[in-house]
Coordinates of C-alpha atoms and ligand atoms in Angstrom, one line a residue:
M67 CA -4.9 7.9 17.9
K68 CA -4.8 4.4 16.3
K69 CA -1.5 2.6 17.4
R70 CA 0.8 1.5 14.7
K71 CA 1.6 -2.0 14.0
S72 CA 4.9 -2.9 12.6
F73 CA 4.3 -2.8 8.9
S74 CA 5.5 -5.3 6.5
T75 CA 5.4 -5.2 2.6
L76 CA 3.9 -8.4 2.3
F77 CA 0.8 -7.0 3.9
G78 CA -2.1 -7.5 1.4
K79 CA 0.3 -9.5 -1.1
K80 CA -0.7 -12.9 -2.7
I81 CA 1.7 -15.7 -2.0
L82 CA 1.4 -18.8 -3.6
V83 CA 3.8 -21.7 -1.8
G84 CA 4.7 -24.8 -3.7
V85 CA 6.1 -27.6 -1.3
S86 CA 8.0 -30.5 -2.9
G87 CA 8.8 -33.5 -1.1
S88 CA 11.7 -32.8 1.3
I89 CA 12.2 -33.3 4.7
A90 CA 12.6 -29.3 5.1
A91 CA 8.8 -29.2 4.0
Y92 CA 8.2 -29.8 7.8
K93 CA 9.1 -25.8 8.1
I94 CA 6.6 -24.8 5.9
P95 CA 3.6 -24.2 8.0
E96 CA 5.7 -21.7 10.4
L97 CA 6.8 -20.2 7.5
V98 CA 3.0 -19.8 5.8
R99 CA 2.0 -18.9 9.5
S100 CA 4.7 -15.9 9.4
F101 CA 3.1 -14.5 6.1
I102 CA -0.2 -14.5 7.4
K103 CA 0.8 -12.8 10.6
K104 CA 2.4 -10.2 8.1
G105 CA -0.9 -9.6 6.2
A106 CA -0.6 -11.6 3.3
E107 CA -2.6 -14.1 1.8
V108 CA -1.3 -17.7 1.1
R109 CA -2.4 -20.7 -0.6
V110 CA -0.4 -23.9 -0.9
V111 CA 0.0 -26.3 -3.6
L112 CA 1.8 -29.7 -2.5
T113 CA 3.3 -32.7 -4.2
R114 CA 1.8 -36.0 -3.2
D115 CA 5.6 -36.7 -1.7
A116 CA 5.6 -33.7 0.3
A117 CA 1.9 -34.4 1.4
Q118 CA 3.8 -37.2 3.2
F119 CA 6.2 -34.8 5.0
V120 CA 3.6 -32.4 6.0
T121 CA -0.2 -32.8 6.4
P122 CA -2.5 -30.9 4.3
L123 CA -4.7 -30.3 7.2
T124 CA -2.1 -28.5 9.2
L125 CA -1.2 -26.3 6.0
S126 CA -4.9 -25.5 5.2
T127 CA -5.5 -24.5 8.8
V128 CA -2.4 -22.2 9.0
S129 CA -2.9 -20.7 5.4
K130 CA -6.7 -20.5 5.9
H131 CA -7.4 -22.0 2.6
D132 CA -8.2 -25.5 0.6
I133 CA -4.6 -27.2 -0.2
T134 CA -4.3 -28.1 -4.0
I135 CA -2.7 -31.3 -4.4
D136 CA -3.9 -33.2 -7.3
F137 CA -5.1 -32.2 -10.6
I138 CA -8.4 -33.6 -10.1
D139 CA -10.2 -33.3 -7.0
S140 CA -11.9 -36.5 -6.7
E141 CA -14.0 -35.8 -3.2
K142 CA -15.5 -32.4 -4.7
S143 CA -15.5 -33.7 -8.3
K144 CA -13.9 -31.2 -9.7
W145 CA -10.7 -29.8 -11.6
N146 CA -8.1 -27.9 -9.5
N147 CA -7.3 -24.8 -12.1
H148 CA -3.7 -24.3 -11.9
V149 CA -3.5 -21.4 -14.3
E150 CA -6.1 -19.3 -12.1
L151 CA -3.9 -20.1 -9.1
G152 CA -0.8 -18.9 -10.9
L153 CA -2.7 -16.0 -12.0
W154 CA -3.6 -15.5 -8.7
A155 CA -0.3 -14.9 -7.1
D156 CA 1.7 -12.0 -6.9
L157 CA 4.7 -14.2 -6.1
F158 CA 5.2 -18.0 -6.2
L159 CA 7.6 -19.3 -3.9
I160 CA 8.5 -23.0 -4.2
A161 CA 9.9 -24.3 -0.7
P162 CA 11.5 -26.8 -0.3
A163 CA 12.2 -27.3 -4.3
T164 CA 13.8 -31.0 -4.3
A165 CA 16.5 -32.0 -7.1
N166 CA 13.8 -33.5 -8.9
T167 CA 11.4 -30.7 -9.0
L168 CA 14.3 -28.6 -9.8
S169 CA 15.1 -30.6 -12.9
K170 CA 11.6 -30.9 -13.9
M171 CA 10.9 -27.3 -13.8
A172 CA 14.4 -26.6 -15.8
T173 CA 13.0 -29.1 -18.7
G174 CA 9.5 -28.0 -18.3
S175 CA 8.1 -31.2 -17.3
C176 CA 4.6 -31.0 -15.5
D177 CA 3.7 -34.3 -14.4
N178 CA 2.2 -32.9 -11.0
I179 CA 0.2 -29.6 -10.2
L180 CA 3.0 -27.9 -8.5
L181 CA 4.7 -28.3 -11.9
A182 CA 1.7 -27.3 -14.0
T183 CA 1.1 -24.2 -11.8
F184 CA 5.0 -23.2 -12.2
L185 CA 4.7 -23.5 -15.8
S186 CA 1.5 -21.3 -16.3
S187 CA 2.8 -18.5 -13.6
T188 CA 3.4 -15.1 -14.9
C189 CA 4.3 -13.5 -11.4
P190 CA 7.9 -13.6 -10.0
I191 CA 9.1 -16.9 -8.8
F192 CA 11.3 -17.6 -6.0
C193 CA 12.6 -21.2 -5.1
A194 CA 14.2 -22.4 -2.0
P195 CA 16.5 -25.6 -2.7
A196 CA 16.7 -28.4 -0.2
M197 CA 18.5 -31.7 -0.5
D198 CA 21.3 -33.7 0.3
R199 CA 25.1 -32.4 0.2
D200 CA 26.1 -34.3 -2.8
M201 CA 22.8 -34.0 -4.7
Y202 CA 23.2 -30.4 -4.4
L203 CA 26.9 -30.1 -5.6
N204 CA 26.1 -32.5 -8.3
S205 CA 27.0 -30.6 -11.5
A206 CA 23.3 -31.8 -12.9
T207 CA 21.7 -30.4 -10.3
K208 CA 23.9 -27.1 -10.5
K209 CA 23.2 -27.0 -14.3
N210 CA 19.5 -27.1 -13.6
I211 CA 19.6 -24.0 -11.2
E212 CA 21.5 -22.4 -13.4
T213 CA 19.0 -22.5 -15.9
L214 CA 16.3 -21.6 -14.0
R215 CA 18.1 -18.3 -12.7
K216 CA 18.8 -17.5 -16.3
R217 CA 15.2 -17.5 -16.9
G218 CA 14.9 -15.1 -14.0
I219 CA 13.8 -17.3 -11.1
T220 CA 15.0 -16.1 -8.1
I221 CA 17.1 -18.9 -6.4
L222 CA 17.7 -18.8 -2.5
D223 CA 21.0 -20.1 -1.6
V224 CA 21.1 -23.1 0.5
D225 CA 22.5 -23.5 4.0
N226 CA 25.4 -25.1 5.5
G227 CA 25.0 -27.2 8.3
E228 CA 23.7 -30.6 9.4
L229 CA 21.6 -32.6 7.0
A230 CA 18.7 -35.3 7.7
S231 CA 21.1 -37.8 6.0
G232 CA 23.9 -37.0 8.9
L233 CA 26.3 -35.4 6.6
H234 CA 27.5 -31.9 7.1
G235 CA 27.7 -29.3 4.1
L236 CA 25.6 -27.2 1.7
G237 CA 21.7 -28.3 0.9
R238 CA 19.7 -27.0 3.9
M239 CA 16.9 -24.9 2.9
C240 CA 17.3 -21.5 3.2
D241 CA 16.4 -20.3 6.7
I242 CA 12.6 -19.7 6.8
H243 CA 13.1 -16.3 8.6
N244 CA 15.8 -15.4 5.8
I245 CA 13.3 -16.5 3.3
L246 CA 10.7 -13.8 4.8
I247 CA 13.3 -11.1 4.7
K248 CA 14.2 -11.8 1.2
L249 CA 10.6 -11.7 0.0
E250 CA 9.6 -8.3 2.2
N251 CA 12.8 -6.8 0.4
F252 CA 11.9 -7.9 -3.1
F253 CA 8.3 -6.4 -2.4
S254 CA 10.0 -3.3 -1.1
K255 CA 11.4 -2.6 -4.4
L256 CA 8.3 -2.7 -5.8
M257 CA 7.0 0.0 -3.6
P258 CA 8.3 3.5 -4.8
F259 CA 7.6 5.0 -1.6
F260 CA 9.3 2.6 0.8
G261 CA 10.8 4.3 3.5
K262 CA 9.1 7.9 2.8
K263 CA 7.0 9.6 5.3
I264 CA 3.8 11.2 3.8
F265 CA 1.5 13.6 5.9
I266 CA -1.9 14.2 4.7
T267 CA -4.4 16.6 6.1
A268 CA -8.3 15.6 5.1
G269 CA -12.0 16.2 5.8
P270 CA -13.6 19.6 7.3
T271 CA -13.1 21.4 10.4
Y272 CA -15.8 22.1 12.7
E273 CA -15.6 25.7 14.6
K274 CA -17.6 25.8 17.4
I275 CA -20.3 28.5 18.1
D276 CA -22.1 27.3 20.9
P277 CA -21.9 23.6 22.9
V278 CA -24.1 22.3 20.2
R279 CA -23.5 24.1 16.7
F280 CA -20.5 24.7 14.8
I281 CA -19.1 26.5 11.5
G282 CA -18.3 23.6 9.1
N283 CA -18.5 22.4 5.5
F284 CA -19.8 19.7 3.3
S285 CA -15.9 17.8 3.0
S286 CA -16.4 14.3 3.4
G287 CA -12.8 13.4 3.7
K288 CA -13.0 10.5 1.0
M289 CA -10.3 12.3 -1.5
G290 CA -7.9 12.4 1.7
C291 CA -8.5 9.0 2.7
E292 CA -8.0 7.4 -0.6
L293 CA -4.7 9.3 -1.0
A294 CA -3.4 8.0 2.2
R295 CA -4.5 4.1 1.1
Q296 CA -2.7 4.8 -2.2
A297 CA 0.7 6.0 -0.3
A298 CA 0.5 3.2 2.0
Y299 CA -0.1 0.8 -0.8
Y300 CA 2.9 2.4 -2.4
G301 CA 5.2 1.6 0.8
A302 CA 5.0 4.9 2.4
T303 CA 4.4 5.6 6.1
V304 CA 1.4 7.9 6.4
D305 CA 0.2 10.2 8.7
L306 CA -3.3 11.1 8.1
I307 CA -5.0 13.9 10.2
L308 CA -8.7 13.7 9.8
G309 CA -11.4 16.3 10.5
P310 CA -14.9 15.1 11.4
S311 CA -15.8 12.5 8.9
S312 CA -17.6 9.1 8.6
E313 CA -14.5 7.5 6.7
T314 CA -12.5 4.7 8.1
V315 CA -9.1 3.8 7.1
N316 CA -7.4 0.3 8.4
H317 CA -4.0 -0.1 7.4
P318 CA -0.7 -0.8 9.4
N319 CA 1.1 1.8 7.4
I320 CA -1.5 4.5 8.3
T321 CA -1.9 6.3 11.5
V322 CA -4.9 8.4 11.8
C323 CA -5.1 11.3 14.0
N324 CA -8.6 12.7 14.6
I325 CA -9.4 16.4 14.9
E326 CA -12.2 19.0 14.8
T327 CA -10.9 22.6 14.7
A328 CA -8.4 24.3 12.2
D329 CA -6.3 25.3 15.4
E330 CA -5.7 21.3 16.2
L331 CA -5.2 20.7 12.7
F332 CA -2.5 23.5 12.7
D333 CA -0.7 22.3 15.9
L334 CA -0.6 18.5 14.7
S335 CA 0.4 19.6 11.1
E336 CA 3.4 21.9 12.4
K337 CA 4.7 18.6 14.0
K338 CA 4.3 16.2 11.5
F339 CA 5.5 18.5 8.7
K340 CA 9.0 18.8 10.0
N341 CA 9.7 15.4 9.3
C342 CA 7.9 14.1 6.1
D343 CA 9.1 13.9 2.7
V344 CA 5.5 14.7 1.1
A345 CA 2.8 16.8 2.4
I346 CA -0.4 16.8 1.1
F347 CA -3.4 19.0 2.2
S348 CA -6.5 18.2 1.0
A349 CA -8.8 19.1 4.2
A350 CA -10.9 21.7 3.6
V351 CA -10.0 23.9 6.5
S352 CA -12.6 26.7 7.3
D353 CA -11.2 30.2 6.8
F354 CA -12.8 31.6 10.0
K355 CA -14.1 30.7 13.4
P356 CA -16.0 32.4 16.1
I357 CA -14.4 35.1 18.0
K358 CA -16.1 33.6 21.3
I359 CA -17.6 30.1 21.9
E360 CA -21.0 30.8 23.7
K361 CA -21.1 28.6 26.9
E362 CA -24.6 27.8 26.7
K363 CA -26.8 26.8 24.1
I364 CA -28.0 29.8 22.2
K365 CA -31.5 30.4 22.4
Q366 CA -32.1 33.8 20.1
K367 CA -33.2 32.9 16.4
T368 CA -31.7 36.0 14.9
I369 CA -28.3 36.0 15.8
T370 CA -24.9 37.8 14.4
I371 CA -21.6 35.6 14.9
K372 CA -18.7 37.7 15.0
T373 CA -15.4 35.7 13.3
I374 CA -11.6 35.9 13.3
A375 CA -9.7 34.3 10.4
N376 CA -7.9 30.8 11.0
R377 CA -4.2 30.6 10.4
D378 CA -3.7 29.2 6.7
I379 CA -1.8 26.0 7.5
V380 CA -0.3 25.3 4.1
A381 CA 0.6 29.3 3.7
M382 CA 2.7 28.9 7.0
L383 CA 4.3 25.6 6.8
G384 CA 5.3 26.5 2.9
Q385 CA 7.2 29.4 4.1
S386 CA 9.2 27.1 6.5
K387 CA 9.5 24.5 3.9
K388 CA 12.9 22.4 3.3
N389 CA 12.9 19.6 1.4
Q390 CA 9.6 18.8 1.8
F391 CA 7.5 18.4 -1.5
L392 CA 4.1 20.4 -1.0
V393 CA 1.1 19.4 -2.6
G394 CA -2.4 21.6 -2.1
F395 CA -5.9 21.7 -3.1
A396 CA -8.0 24.5 -4.6
L397 CA -11.7 24.5 -5.4
E398 CA -12.5 27.1 -7.5
T399 CA -15.7 28.6 -8.9
E400 CA -14.6 31.0 -11.3
N401 CA -11.3 32.0 -12.7
E402 CA -10.3 28.3 -11.9
E403 CA -6.9 28.2 -13.5
R404 CA -5.6 31.7 -12.4
N405 CA -7.0 31.5 -9.3
A406 CA -5.2 28.0 -8.5
I407 CA -1.9 29.5 -9.9
E408 CA -2.0 32.1 -7.8
K409 CA -2.5 30.1 -4.6
M410 CA 0.2 27.6 -5.5
K411 CA 2.5 30.4 -5.8
R412 CA 1.3 32.6 -2.5
K413 CA 1.4 29.2 -0.2
N414 CA 4.7 28.1 -2.2
M415 CA 3.1 24.7 -2.9
D416 CA 5.2 22.4 -5.5
L417 CA 1.9 21.0 -6.9
I418 CA -1.7 22.0 -6.7
V419 CA -4.8 20.0 -7.5
L420 CA -7.5 21.8 -8.8
N421 CA -11.2 20.6 -8.3
S422 CA -14.0 21.9 -10.2
L423 CA -17.6 22.4 -9.2
R424 CA -18.9 22.4 -12.7
N425 CA -19.3 18.5 -12.9
K426 CA -22.4 17.9 -10.4
K427 CA -20.5 14.3 -9.5
T428 CA -17.1 15.9 -8.1
C429 CA -16.0 17.1 -4.6
F430 CA -18.3 17.1 -1.6
G431 CA -19.6 13.6 -0.9
Y432 CA -19.2 11.7 -4.0
N433 CA -17.0 8.8 -4.8
T434 CA -15.9 10.8 -7.8
N435 CA -13.9 13.6 -8.8
Q436 CA -12.7 15.8 -11.6
I437 CA -9.2 17.2 -11.4
K438 CA -6.7 19.3 -13.0
L439 CA -2.8 19.1 -11.7
I440 CA -0.8 22.2 -11.9
D441 CA 2.8 22.7 -11.2
Q442 CA 5.3 25.0 -10.5
D443 CA 6.0 25.3 -14.4
L444 CA 2.7 25.8 -15.1
S445 CA 2.0 22.9 -16.9
I446 CA -1.6 21.9 -16.6
Q447 CA -2.8 18.5 -17.0
E448 CA -6.7 17.7 -17.4
F449 CA -8.3 14.6 -16.2
P450 CA -11.8 13.0 -16.8
L451 CA -14.1 12.4 -14.1
M452 CA -13.2 9.4 -12.1
E453 CA -13.2 7.3 -8.9
K454 CA -11.5 9.2 -6.3
S455 CA -9.3 6.1 -5.7
K456 CA -8.1 6.5 -9.3
V457 CA -7.7 10.3 -8.5
A458 CA -5.5 9.4 -5.5
K459 CA -3.4 7.3 -8.0
I460 CA -2.8 9.9 -10.5
I461 CA -1.8 12.4 -7.9
L462 CA 0.9 10.2 -6.2
D463 CA 2.3 8.7 -9.4
E464 CA 2.6 12.5 -10.2
I465 CA 4.4 13.0 -7.1
L466 CA 6.9 10.2 -7.6
F467 CA 7.5 11.3 -11.2
K468 CA 8.5 14.9 -9.9
N469 CA 10.5 13.3 -7.1
K470 CA 12.5 10.9 -9.6
Y471 CA 10.8 8.3 -6.8
Y472 CA 9.9 7.0 -10.2
N473 CA 12.0 3.8 -10.2
S474 CA 9.6 1.0 -10.9
I475 CA 6.4 2.2 -11.0
N476 CA 5.2 0.3 -14.2
K477 CA 6.2 -3.2 -12.3
I478 CA 4.2 -2.2 -9.2
L479 CA 2.0 -5.2 -8.7
K480 CA -1.7 -5.2 -9.7
Ligands
C5P54 O1 -7.1 29.0 0.1 P1 -7.8 27.9 0.1 O2 -8.8 27.6 1.0 O3 -9.0 27.6 -1.3 O4 -6.5 27.1 0.0 C1 -6.8 25.4 -0.1 C2 -5.5 24.7 0.1 O5 -5.4 25.5 1.2 C3 -5.7 23.6 0.4 O6 -4.7 22.6 0.4 C4 -6.3 23.6 2.1 O7 -5.7 22.3 2.6 C5 -5.1 24.5 2.6 N1 -5.8 25.3 3.7 C6 -4.8 25.4 4.9 N2 -5.2 26.2 5.7 C7 -6.3 27.0 5.8 C8 -7.0 27.2 4.4 C9 -6.6 26.3 3.5 O8 -4.3 24.3 4.9 N3 -6.7 27.8 7.1

């Protein structure tokens, strides 16, 4: 079992940091390092004055990217593309934001690359002002901050305390630990499954016949792994129970447990099901297993294997269901919809994903799938052949919709 690292909603996010010329700039390398440690990708744009307070070398080392300071990079004879930087970012943090930078942001002035990037950015923008007390309290600065707030820019409150001038009062840049928390909270609001536990079964099961042979099936585990990735991307904590598969999933919010047999899958599912919010059963579980596993390798060429039924995991857990939302899969070759509906009702599922084998590029081993979604109201949604990653998104979006977790799905980042 892989150990779960603590998850941050900054994982995988692209954060652009704009640094202007205040003494608080010396704290930014530490902040950038924290972003990186949380799994974010960071790029930095500096004003010339900021480069006096904190070296580009330090920032490029901690961010693992070149730093942008000027419109023209004379060393490389190239133009730095501020538009691209703005489009790249999921969030633009301007910290520290001096009184001068805030004023230019408010008026739309654009005489350095930080400001040009600001003007062309379409992502959410956060600002952490930093300046001396009386500059902060000056009505011109207050007005500029108010103007920016009204335009939808999040202004982080300054701290009260000792200032570089020796004065005491408001004006210190928001503590970098608090900046980190504010950004994590911001992203968590865009993750509709944040705080939810999703349990997913995936892949085939192997039922041993003798030490070298088994009864299995062609399931690759791809669909279940895509579901796990999408659920984690939406902020859920995911428990993935995976049968023998060459697929790997690597995400700090996904715990993978590997199993082989239907019995192992049953035991783990029973434990995980109790505390989950959503359970998705995409595993292709063997319906039967040999009554007896031979101790030695079978030598005969013609054999009869006596089997007994495996327990039906979904059906059994479906009976004990409390508030869990239960999603199952069906693979049918005839009377597809009728059989899937019967299965959904019998196993007490809330939603069933019907796979069809009619299209050659669906199901086992392929990266594509073609599904129908059927719910308890018997509404049937049909989808064309598409990548399994897209199918996973459709299924997760349907779960969000059905559970009214559907708060801000349209705002979810690219
Ligand atoms: O009955 P059938 O195997 O078609 O049912 C498919 C659904 O039931 C899938 O969601 C599958 O993961 C689940 N299942 C199970 N335990 C079994 C057999 C199927 O959880 N023993």
